[in-house]
CSV table of C-alpha atoms in Angstrom, one decimal:
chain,number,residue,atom,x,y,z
A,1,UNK,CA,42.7,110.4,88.9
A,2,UNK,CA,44.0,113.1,86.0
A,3,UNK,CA,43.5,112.9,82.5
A,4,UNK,CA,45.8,112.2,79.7
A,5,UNK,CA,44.6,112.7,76.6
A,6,UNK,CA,41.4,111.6,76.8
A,7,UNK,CA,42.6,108.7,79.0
A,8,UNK,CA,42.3,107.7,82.6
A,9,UNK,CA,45.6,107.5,84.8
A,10,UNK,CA,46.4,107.2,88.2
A,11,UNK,CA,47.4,110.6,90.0
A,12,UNK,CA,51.4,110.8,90.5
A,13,UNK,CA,52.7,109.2,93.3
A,14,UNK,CA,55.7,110.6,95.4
A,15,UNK,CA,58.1,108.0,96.3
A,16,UNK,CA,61.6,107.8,97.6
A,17,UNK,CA,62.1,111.5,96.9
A,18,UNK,CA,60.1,111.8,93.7
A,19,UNK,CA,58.9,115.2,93.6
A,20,UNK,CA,55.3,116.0,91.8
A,21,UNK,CA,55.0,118.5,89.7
A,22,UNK,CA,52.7,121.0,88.9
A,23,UNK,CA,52.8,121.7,85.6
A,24,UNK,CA,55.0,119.7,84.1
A,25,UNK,CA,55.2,120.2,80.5
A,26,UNK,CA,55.6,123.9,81.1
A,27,UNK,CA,58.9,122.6,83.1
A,28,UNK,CA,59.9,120.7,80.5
A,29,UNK,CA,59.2,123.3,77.7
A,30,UNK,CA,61.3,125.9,79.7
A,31,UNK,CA,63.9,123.1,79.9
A,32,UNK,CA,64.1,122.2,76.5
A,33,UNK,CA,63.9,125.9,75.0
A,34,UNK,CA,66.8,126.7,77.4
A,35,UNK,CA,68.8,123.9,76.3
A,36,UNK,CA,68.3,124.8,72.8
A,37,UNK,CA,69.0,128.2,73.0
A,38,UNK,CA,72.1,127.7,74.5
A,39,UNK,CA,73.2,125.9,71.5
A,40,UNK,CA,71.7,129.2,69.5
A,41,UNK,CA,73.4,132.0,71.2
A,42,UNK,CA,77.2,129.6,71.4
A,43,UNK,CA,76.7,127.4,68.6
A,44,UNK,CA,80.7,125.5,69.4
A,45,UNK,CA,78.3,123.5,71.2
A,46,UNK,CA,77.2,121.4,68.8
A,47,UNK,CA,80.5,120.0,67.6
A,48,UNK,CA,81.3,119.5,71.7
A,49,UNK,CA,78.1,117.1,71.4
A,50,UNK,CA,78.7,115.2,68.2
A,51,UNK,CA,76.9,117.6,65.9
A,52,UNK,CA,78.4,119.8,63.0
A,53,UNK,CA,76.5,122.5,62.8
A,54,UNK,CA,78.3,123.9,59.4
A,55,UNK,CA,77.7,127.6,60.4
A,56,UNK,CA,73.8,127.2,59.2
A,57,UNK,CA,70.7,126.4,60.1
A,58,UNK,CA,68.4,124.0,58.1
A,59,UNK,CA,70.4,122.4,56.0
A,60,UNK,CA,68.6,119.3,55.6
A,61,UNK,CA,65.1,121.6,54.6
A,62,UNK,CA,67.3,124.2,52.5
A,63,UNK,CA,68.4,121.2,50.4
A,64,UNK,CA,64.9,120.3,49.8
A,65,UNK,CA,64.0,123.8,48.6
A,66,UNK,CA,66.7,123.4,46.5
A,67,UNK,CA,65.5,120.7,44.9
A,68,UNK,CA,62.2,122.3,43.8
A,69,UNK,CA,64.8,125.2,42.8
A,70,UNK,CA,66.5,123.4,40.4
A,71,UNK,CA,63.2,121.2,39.0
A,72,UNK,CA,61.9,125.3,38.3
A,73,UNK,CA,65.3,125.9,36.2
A,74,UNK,CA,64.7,122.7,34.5
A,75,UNK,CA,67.5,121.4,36.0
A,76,UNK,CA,68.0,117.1,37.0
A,77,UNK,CA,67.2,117.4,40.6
A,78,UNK,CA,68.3,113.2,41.3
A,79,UNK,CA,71.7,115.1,40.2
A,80,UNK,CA,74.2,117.1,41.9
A,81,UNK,CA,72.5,120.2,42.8
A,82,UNK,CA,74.3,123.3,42.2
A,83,UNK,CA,72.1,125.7,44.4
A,84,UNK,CA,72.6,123.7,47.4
A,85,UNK,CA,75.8,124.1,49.8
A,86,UNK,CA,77.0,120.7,49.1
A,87,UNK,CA,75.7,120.5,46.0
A,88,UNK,CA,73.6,117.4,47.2
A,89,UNK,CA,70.8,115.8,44.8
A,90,UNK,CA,67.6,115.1,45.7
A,91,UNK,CA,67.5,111.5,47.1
A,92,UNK,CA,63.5,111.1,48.8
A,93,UNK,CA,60.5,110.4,46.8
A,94,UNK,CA,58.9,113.0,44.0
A,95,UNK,CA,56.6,114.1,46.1
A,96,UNK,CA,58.7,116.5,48.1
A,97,UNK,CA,59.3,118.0,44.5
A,98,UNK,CA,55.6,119.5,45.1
A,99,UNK,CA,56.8,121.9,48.2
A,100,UNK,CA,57.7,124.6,44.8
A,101,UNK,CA,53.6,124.7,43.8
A,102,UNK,CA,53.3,125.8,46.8
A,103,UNK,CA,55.7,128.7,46.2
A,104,UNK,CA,58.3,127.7,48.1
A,105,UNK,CA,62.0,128.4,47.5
A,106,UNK,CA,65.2,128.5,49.3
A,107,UNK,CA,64.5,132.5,50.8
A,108,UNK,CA,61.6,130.5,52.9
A,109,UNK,CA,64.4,128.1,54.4
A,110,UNK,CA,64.2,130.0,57.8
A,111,UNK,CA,60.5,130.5,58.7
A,112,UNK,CA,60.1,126.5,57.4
A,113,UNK,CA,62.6,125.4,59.0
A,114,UNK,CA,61.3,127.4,62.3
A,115,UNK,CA,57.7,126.1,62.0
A,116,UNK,CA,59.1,122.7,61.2
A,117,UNK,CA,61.0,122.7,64.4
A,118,UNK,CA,58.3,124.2,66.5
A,119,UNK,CA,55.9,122.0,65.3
A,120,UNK,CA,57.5,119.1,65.8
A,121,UNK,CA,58.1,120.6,69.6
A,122,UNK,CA,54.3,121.1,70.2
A,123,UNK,CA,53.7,117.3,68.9
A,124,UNK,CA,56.5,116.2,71.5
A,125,UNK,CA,55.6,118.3,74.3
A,126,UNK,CA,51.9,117.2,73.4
A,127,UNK,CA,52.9,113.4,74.5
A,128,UNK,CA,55.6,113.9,76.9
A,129,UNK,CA,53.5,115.6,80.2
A,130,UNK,CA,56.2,114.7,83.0
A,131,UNK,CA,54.4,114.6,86.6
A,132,UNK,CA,57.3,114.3,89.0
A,133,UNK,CA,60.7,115.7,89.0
A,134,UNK,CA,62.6,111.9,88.1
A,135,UNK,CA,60.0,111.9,85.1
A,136,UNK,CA,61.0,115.5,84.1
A,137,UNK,CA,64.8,114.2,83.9
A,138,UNK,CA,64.1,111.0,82.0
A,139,UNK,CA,61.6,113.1,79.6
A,140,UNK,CA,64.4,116.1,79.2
A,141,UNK,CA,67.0,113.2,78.4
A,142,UNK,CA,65.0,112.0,75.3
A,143,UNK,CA,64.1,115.5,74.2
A,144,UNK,CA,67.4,117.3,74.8
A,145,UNK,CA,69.3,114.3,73.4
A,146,UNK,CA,71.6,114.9,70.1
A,147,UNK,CA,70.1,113.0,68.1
A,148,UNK,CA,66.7,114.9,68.3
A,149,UNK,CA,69.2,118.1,68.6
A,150,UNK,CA,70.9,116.9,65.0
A,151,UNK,CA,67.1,116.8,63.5
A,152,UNK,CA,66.7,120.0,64.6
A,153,UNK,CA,69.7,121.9,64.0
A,154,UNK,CA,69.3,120.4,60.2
A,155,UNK,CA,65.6,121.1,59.7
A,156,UNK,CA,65.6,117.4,58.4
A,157,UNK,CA,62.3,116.1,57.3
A,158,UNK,CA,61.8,113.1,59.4
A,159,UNK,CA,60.8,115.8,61.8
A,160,UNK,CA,57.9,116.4,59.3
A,161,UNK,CA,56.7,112.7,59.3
A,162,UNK,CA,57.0,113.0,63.3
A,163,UNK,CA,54.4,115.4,62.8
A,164,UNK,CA,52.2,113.7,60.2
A,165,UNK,CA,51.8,110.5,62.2
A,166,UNK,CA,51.2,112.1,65.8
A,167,UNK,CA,47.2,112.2,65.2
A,168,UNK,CA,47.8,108.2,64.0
A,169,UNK,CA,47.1,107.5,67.8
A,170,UNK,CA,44.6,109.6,68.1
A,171,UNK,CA,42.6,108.8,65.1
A,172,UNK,CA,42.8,104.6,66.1
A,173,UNK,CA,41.4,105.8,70.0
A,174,UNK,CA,38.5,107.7,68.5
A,175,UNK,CA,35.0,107.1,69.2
A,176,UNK,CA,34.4,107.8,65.6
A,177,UNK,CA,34.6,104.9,63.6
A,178,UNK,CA,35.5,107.2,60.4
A,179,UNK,CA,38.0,108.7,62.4
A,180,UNK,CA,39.4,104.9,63.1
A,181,UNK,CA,39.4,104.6,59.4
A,182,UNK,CA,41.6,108.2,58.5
A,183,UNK,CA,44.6,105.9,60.6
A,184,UNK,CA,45.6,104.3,57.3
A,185,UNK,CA,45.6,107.3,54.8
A,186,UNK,CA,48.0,108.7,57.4
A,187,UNK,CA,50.3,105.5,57.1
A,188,UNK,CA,50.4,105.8,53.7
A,189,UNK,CA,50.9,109.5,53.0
A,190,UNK,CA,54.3,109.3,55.2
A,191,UNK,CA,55.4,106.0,53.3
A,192,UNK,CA,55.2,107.8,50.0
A,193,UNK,CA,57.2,110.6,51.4
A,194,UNK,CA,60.0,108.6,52.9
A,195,UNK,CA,59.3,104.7,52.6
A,196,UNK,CA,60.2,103.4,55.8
A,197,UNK,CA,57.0,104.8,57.7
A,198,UNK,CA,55.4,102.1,56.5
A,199,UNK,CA,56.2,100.0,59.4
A,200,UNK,CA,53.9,102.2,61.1
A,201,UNK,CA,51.5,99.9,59.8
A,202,UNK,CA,51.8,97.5,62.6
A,203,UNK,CA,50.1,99.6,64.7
A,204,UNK,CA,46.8,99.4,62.8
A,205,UNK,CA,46.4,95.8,64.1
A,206,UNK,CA,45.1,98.0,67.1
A,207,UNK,CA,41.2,97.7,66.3
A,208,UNK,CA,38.0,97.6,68.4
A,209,UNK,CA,36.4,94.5,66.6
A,210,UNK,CA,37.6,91.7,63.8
A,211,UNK,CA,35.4,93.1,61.7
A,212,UNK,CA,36.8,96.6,61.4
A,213,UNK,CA,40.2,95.4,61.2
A,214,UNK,CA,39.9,93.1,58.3
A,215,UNK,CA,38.0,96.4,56.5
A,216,UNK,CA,41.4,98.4,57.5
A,217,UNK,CA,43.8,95.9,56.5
A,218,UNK,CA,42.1,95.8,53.0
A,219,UNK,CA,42.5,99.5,52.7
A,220,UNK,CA,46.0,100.0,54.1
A,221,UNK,CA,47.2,96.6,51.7
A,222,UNK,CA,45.5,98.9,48.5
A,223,UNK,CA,47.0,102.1,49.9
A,224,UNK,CA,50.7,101.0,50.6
A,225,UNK,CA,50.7,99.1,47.2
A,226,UNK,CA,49.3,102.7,45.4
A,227,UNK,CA,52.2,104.1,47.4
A,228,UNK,CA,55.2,101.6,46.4
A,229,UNK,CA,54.2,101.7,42.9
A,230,UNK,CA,54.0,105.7,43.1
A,231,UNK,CA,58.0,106.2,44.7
A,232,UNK,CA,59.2,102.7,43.3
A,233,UNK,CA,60.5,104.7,40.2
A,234,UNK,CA,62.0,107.7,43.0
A,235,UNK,CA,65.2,104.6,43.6
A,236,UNK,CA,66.4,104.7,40.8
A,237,UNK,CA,67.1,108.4,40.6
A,238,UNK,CA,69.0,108.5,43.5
A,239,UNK,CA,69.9,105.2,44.8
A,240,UNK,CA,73.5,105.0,44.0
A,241,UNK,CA,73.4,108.9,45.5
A,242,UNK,CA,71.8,108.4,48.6
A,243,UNK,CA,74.2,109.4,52.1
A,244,UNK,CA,75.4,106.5,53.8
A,245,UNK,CA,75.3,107.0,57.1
A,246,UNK,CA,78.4,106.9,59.0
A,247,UNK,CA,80.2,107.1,62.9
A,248,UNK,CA,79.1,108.1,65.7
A,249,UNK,CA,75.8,109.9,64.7
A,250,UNK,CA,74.5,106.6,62.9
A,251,UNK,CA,72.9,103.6,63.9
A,252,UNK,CA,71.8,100.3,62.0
A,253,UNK,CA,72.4,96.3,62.2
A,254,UNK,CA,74.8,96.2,59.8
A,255,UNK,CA,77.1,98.8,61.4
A,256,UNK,CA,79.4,96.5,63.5
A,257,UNK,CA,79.9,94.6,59.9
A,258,UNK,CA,80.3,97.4,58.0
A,259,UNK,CA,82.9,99.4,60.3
A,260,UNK,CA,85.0,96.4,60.5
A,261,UNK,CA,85.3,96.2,56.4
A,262,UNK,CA,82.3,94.3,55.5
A,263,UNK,CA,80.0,96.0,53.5
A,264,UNK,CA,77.6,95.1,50.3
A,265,UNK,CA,74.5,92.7,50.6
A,266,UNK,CA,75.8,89.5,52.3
A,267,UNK,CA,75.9,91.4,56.1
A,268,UNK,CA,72.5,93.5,54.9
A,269,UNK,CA,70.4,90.1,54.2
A,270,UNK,CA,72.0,88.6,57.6
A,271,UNK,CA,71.0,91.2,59.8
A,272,UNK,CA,67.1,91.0,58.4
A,273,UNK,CA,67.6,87.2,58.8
A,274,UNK,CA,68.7,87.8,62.1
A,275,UNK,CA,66.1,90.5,63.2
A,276,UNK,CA,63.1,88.0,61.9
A,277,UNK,CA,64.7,84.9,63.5
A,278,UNK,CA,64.7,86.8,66.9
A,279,UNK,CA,61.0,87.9,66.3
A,280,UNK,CA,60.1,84.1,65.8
A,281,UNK,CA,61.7,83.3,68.7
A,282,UNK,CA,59.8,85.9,70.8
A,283,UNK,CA,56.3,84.9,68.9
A,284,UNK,CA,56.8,81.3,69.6
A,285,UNK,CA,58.1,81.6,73.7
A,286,UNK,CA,55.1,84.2,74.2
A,287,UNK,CA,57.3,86.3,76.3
A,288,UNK,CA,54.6,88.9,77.6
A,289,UNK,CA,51.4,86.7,77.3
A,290,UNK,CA,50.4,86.7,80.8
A,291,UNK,CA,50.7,91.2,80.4
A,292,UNK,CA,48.2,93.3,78.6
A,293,UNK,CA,47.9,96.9,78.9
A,294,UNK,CA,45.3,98.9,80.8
A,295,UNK,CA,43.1,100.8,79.4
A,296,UNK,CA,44.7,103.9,81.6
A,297,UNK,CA,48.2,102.5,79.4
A,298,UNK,CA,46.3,102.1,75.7
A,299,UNK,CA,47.6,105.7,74.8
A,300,UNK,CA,51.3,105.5,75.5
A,301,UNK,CA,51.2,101.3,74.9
A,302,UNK,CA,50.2,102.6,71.3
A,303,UNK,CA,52.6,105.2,70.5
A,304,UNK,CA,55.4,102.8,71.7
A,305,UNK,CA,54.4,100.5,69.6
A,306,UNK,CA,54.2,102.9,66.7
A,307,UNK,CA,57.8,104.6,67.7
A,308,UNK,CA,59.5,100.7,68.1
A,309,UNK,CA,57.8,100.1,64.9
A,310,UNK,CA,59.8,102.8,63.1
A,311,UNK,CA,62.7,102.1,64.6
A,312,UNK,CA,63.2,98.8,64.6
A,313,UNK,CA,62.3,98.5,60.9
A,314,UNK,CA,65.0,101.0,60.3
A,315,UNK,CA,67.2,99.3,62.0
A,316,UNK,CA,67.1,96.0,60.8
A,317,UNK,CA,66.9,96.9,57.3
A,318,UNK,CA,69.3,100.0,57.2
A,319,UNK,CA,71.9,102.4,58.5
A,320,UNK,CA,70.7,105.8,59.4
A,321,UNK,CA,71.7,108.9,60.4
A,322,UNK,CA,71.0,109.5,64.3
A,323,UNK,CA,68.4,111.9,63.7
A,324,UNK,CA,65.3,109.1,63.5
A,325,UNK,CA,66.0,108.4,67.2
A,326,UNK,CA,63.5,111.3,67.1
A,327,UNK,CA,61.1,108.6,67.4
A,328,UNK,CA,62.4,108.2,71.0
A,329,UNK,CA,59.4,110.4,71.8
A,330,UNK,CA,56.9,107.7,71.9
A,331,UNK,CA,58.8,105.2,73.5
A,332,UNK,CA,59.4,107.2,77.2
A,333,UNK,CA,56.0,107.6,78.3
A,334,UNK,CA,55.1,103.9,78.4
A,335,UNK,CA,58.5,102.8,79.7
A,336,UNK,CA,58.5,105.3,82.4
A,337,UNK,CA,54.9,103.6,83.2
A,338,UNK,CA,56.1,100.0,83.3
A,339,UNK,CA,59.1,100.5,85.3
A,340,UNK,CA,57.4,102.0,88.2
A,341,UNK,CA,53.9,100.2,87.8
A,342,UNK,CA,53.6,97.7,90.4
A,343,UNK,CA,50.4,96.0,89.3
A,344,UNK,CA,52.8,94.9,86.2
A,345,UNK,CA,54.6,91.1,86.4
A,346,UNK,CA,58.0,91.7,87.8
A,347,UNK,CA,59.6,90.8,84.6
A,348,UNK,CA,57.9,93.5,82.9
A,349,UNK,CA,58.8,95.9,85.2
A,350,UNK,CA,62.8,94.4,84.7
A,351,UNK,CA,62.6,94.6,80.6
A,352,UNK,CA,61.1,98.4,80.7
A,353,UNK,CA,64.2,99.9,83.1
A,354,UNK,CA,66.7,97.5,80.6
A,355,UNK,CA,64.7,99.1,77.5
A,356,UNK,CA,64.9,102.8,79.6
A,357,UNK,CA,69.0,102.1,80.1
A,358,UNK,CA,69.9,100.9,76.4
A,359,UNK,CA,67.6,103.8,75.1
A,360,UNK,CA,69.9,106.2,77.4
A,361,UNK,CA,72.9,104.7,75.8
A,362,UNK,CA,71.7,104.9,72.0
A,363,UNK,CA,71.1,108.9,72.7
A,364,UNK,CA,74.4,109.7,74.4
A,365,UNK,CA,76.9,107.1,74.0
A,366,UNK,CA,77.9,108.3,70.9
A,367,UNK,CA,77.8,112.5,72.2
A,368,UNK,CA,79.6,111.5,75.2
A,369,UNK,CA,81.9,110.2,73.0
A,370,UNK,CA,82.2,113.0,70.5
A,371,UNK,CA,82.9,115.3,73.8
A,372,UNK,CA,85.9,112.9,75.2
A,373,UNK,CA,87.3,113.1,71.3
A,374,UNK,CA,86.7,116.9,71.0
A,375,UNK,CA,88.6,117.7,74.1
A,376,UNK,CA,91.7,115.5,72.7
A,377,UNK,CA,92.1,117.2,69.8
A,378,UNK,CA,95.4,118.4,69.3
A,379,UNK,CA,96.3,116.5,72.3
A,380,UNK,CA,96.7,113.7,70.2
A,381,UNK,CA,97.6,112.8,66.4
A,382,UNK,CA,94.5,112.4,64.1
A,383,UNK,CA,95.4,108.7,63.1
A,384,UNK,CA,94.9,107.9,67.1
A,385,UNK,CA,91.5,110.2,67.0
A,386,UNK,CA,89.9,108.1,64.3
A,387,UNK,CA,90.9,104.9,66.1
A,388,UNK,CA,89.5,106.0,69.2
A,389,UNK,CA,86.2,107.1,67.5
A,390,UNK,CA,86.2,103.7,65.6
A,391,UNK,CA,86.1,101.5,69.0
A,392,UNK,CA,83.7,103.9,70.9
A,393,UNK,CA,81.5,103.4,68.0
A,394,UNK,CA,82.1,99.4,68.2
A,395,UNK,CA,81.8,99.1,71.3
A,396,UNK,CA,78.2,100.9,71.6
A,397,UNK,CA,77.0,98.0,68.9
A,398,UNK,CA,76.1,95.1,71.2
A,399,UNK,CA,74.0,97.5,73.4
A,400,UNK,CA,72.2,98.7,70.3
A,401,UNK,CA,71.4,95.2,69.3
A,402,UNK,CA,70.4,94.7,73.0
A,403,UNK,CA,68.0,97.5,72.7
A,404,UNK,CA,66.2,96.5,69.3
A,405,UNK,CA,65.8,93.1,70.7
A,406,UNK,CA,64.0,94.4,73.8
A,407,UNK,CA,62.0,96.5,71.5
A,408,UNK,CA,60.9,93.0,68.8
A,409,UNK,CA,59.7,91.6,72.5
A,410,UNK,CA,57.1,94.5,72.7
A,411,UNK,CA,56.3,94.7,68.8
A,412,UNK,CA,55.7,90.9,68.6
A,413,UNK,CA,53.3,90.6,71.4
A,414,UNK,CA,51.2,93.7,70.4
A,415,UNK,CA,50.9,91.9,66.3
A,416,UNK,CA,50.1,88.5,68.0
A,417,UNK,CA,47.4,90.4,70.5
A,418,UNK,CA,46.0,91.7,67.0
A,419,UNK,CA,46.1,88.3,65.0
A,420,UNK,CA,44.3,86.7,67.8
A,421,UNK,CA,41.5,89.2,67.8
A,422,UNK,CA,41.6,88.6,63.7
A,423,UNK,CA,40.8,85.1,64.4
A,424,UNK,CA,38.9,85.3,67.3
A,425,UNK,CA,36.4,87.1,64.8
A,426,UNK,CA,36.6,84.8,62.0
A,427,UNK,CA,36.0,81.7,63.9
């Protein structure tokens, strides 16, 4: 037996070929720095693998420091910002307006956007501890993916709420009961900072006792309402600002709609119709119920939950720009499990490997692609370019709707688990 994190799992097995590995997150640090520094040292790289690097590092944090910049001057910040590059207003919540009190400005973009990075690193490598050589590969795949490449390259501050929630875990497996309770205050601080982490609170239906959870439901329903009425104003500023994500480094429901001309509410408020209609359906036909995880699994069943969480609220409700695959992370340790756990029902063991494939084609369909299209320019015209990138694009859309429903099959049997401990205890 070894231990991860606190947790007891079986020793690594070799089987048809699969190497152990001594180790193993050293390997797959040295892999990952590698990787990256390649990109560092020949930076055409990035545009090969769908990411434009603009000659600069940190964009995505500079433009934040810009903001506090121009709130210093006395300057509109929810306006077009004169001291970034792009001249790009400020379009989170007010909060990040606070980074300047700390004495912050642009000339600190490149140690920030360093310890950003490396932080975010150490919190990855922290969950991902590959034990054989296959795991190594499917654990380099999510890391060294473009998407988690784009946050990196940009310095872009869902990398920051990666890091913020990675003790949320840790805090809901404590011993401590007032460590338990810290679990919502962490919800809550990365919802005011960029709203959609409040579908982390899902996971805070994992609780030891009904008792305990109805006390942390009452405090996370008082601390998200503090939150929405703090930012609620933040919309306004920027709303009609904000990026809209676009091509091949996006993702979102309403992206098959959208790239074939319809756009506005009508496809938004189907695709959340859609997304709850297939929860209900996986609530009602109990897909997983005769499945529960170990207590070896509890760690990495709990930070999938908490990645899928993220993601799937994000993708059901919005476009966004590829980077939040970040969140990827979470999800490989517990689908590397179930795929190769035999004790698990056979249909478990099929819906992780589908969930492991789809997840492979989110991170590199759309790179692959921006490779085949970067080798054909000036092969062919630019018209026949954006038509190409328009059905590679389409065509990856039914696999990401494949993969967010294989995702709602996890997330609604973990909140109906949790519900029927809630009642359980009231009855």
């Amino acid at each position: 037996m070894s231990a991860d994190h606190g947790n007891v799992v079986p020793a690594p097995v070799s089987a048809g070929g699969d190497r152990p590995l001594r180790r193993g997150w050293l390997w797959l640090a040295s892999l990952a720095a590698a990787y990256l520094s390649a990109f560092a040292f020949y930076p055409r790289l990035f545009f090969a693998l769908g990411v434009n690097h603009y000659d600069a590092w940190f964009l995505d944090t500079f433009a934040l420091l810009a903001s506090n910049d121009a709130v210093s001057r006395g300057l509109d910040p929810y306006a077009p910002n004169p001291l970034d590059y792009f001249h790009r207003p400020h379009v989170y919540s007010h909060w990040w307006l606070h980074l300047r009190d700390l004495g912050l400005t642009r000339a600190d973009v490149r140690w920030l956007g360093l310890t950003l990075v490396g932080t975010f690193l150490c919190a990855a490598l922290w969950r991902l501890r590959p034990q054989t050589l296959r795991q190594l590969l499917w654990y380099g795949a999510v890391l060294c993916s473009s998407p988690v490449l784009l946050a990196l390259d940009r310095g872009n501050n869902d990398l920051a709420i990666f890091v913020l929630l990675a003790p949320l875990v840790p805090c809901l497996l404590s011993g401590h009961r007032a460590w338990r309770m810290a679990a919502p205050f962490l919800v809550t601080a990365a919802a005011m900072l960029k709203y959609y982490p409040a579908a982390a609170a899902l996971v805070l239906l994992a609780a030891p006792d009904a008792r305990e959870l109805r006390s942390r439901l009452v405090i996370t329903l008082l601390l998200l309402t503090f939150a929405g009425l703090s930012v609620a104003g933040d919309l306004v500023g920027f709303g009609a600002l904000a990026p809209r994500p676009e091509g091949l480094m996006s993702f979102g429901a309403t992206s098959f709609f959208n790239e074939l001309g319809w756009t506005g509410w009508a496809p938004k408020l189907l695709c959340v119709g859609a997304g709850l209609a297939a929860a209900a359906y996986c609530w009602n036909r109990r897909l997983l119920q005769d499945w529960a995880p170990t207590p070896a699994q509890r760690a990495d069943w709990l930070h999938f939950v908490l990645g899928a969480a993220l993601l799937a609220g994000c993708f059901f409700t919005s476009r966004n720009f590829a980077y939040r695959l970040i969140f990827s992370v979470w999800l490989a340790p517990l689908l590397w499990l179930l795929a190769r756990d035999a004790a698990s029902p056979p249909r478990i063991r099929r819906l992780a490997r589908g969930t492991m494939g789809l997840l492979l084609i989110a991170l590199w369909w759309g790179p692959i692609g921006s490779a085949i299209l970067f080798r054909l320019i000036g092969a062919v015209g630019h018209a026949t370019l954006m038509l190409l990138a328009k059905w590679i694009f389409l065509v990856e859309q039914p696999f990401d709707w494949a993969l967010f429903l294989c995702l709602l099959v996890f997330l609604t049997h973990f909140a109906r688990g949790g519900l029927d401990s809630l009642r359980r205890g009231q009855n």
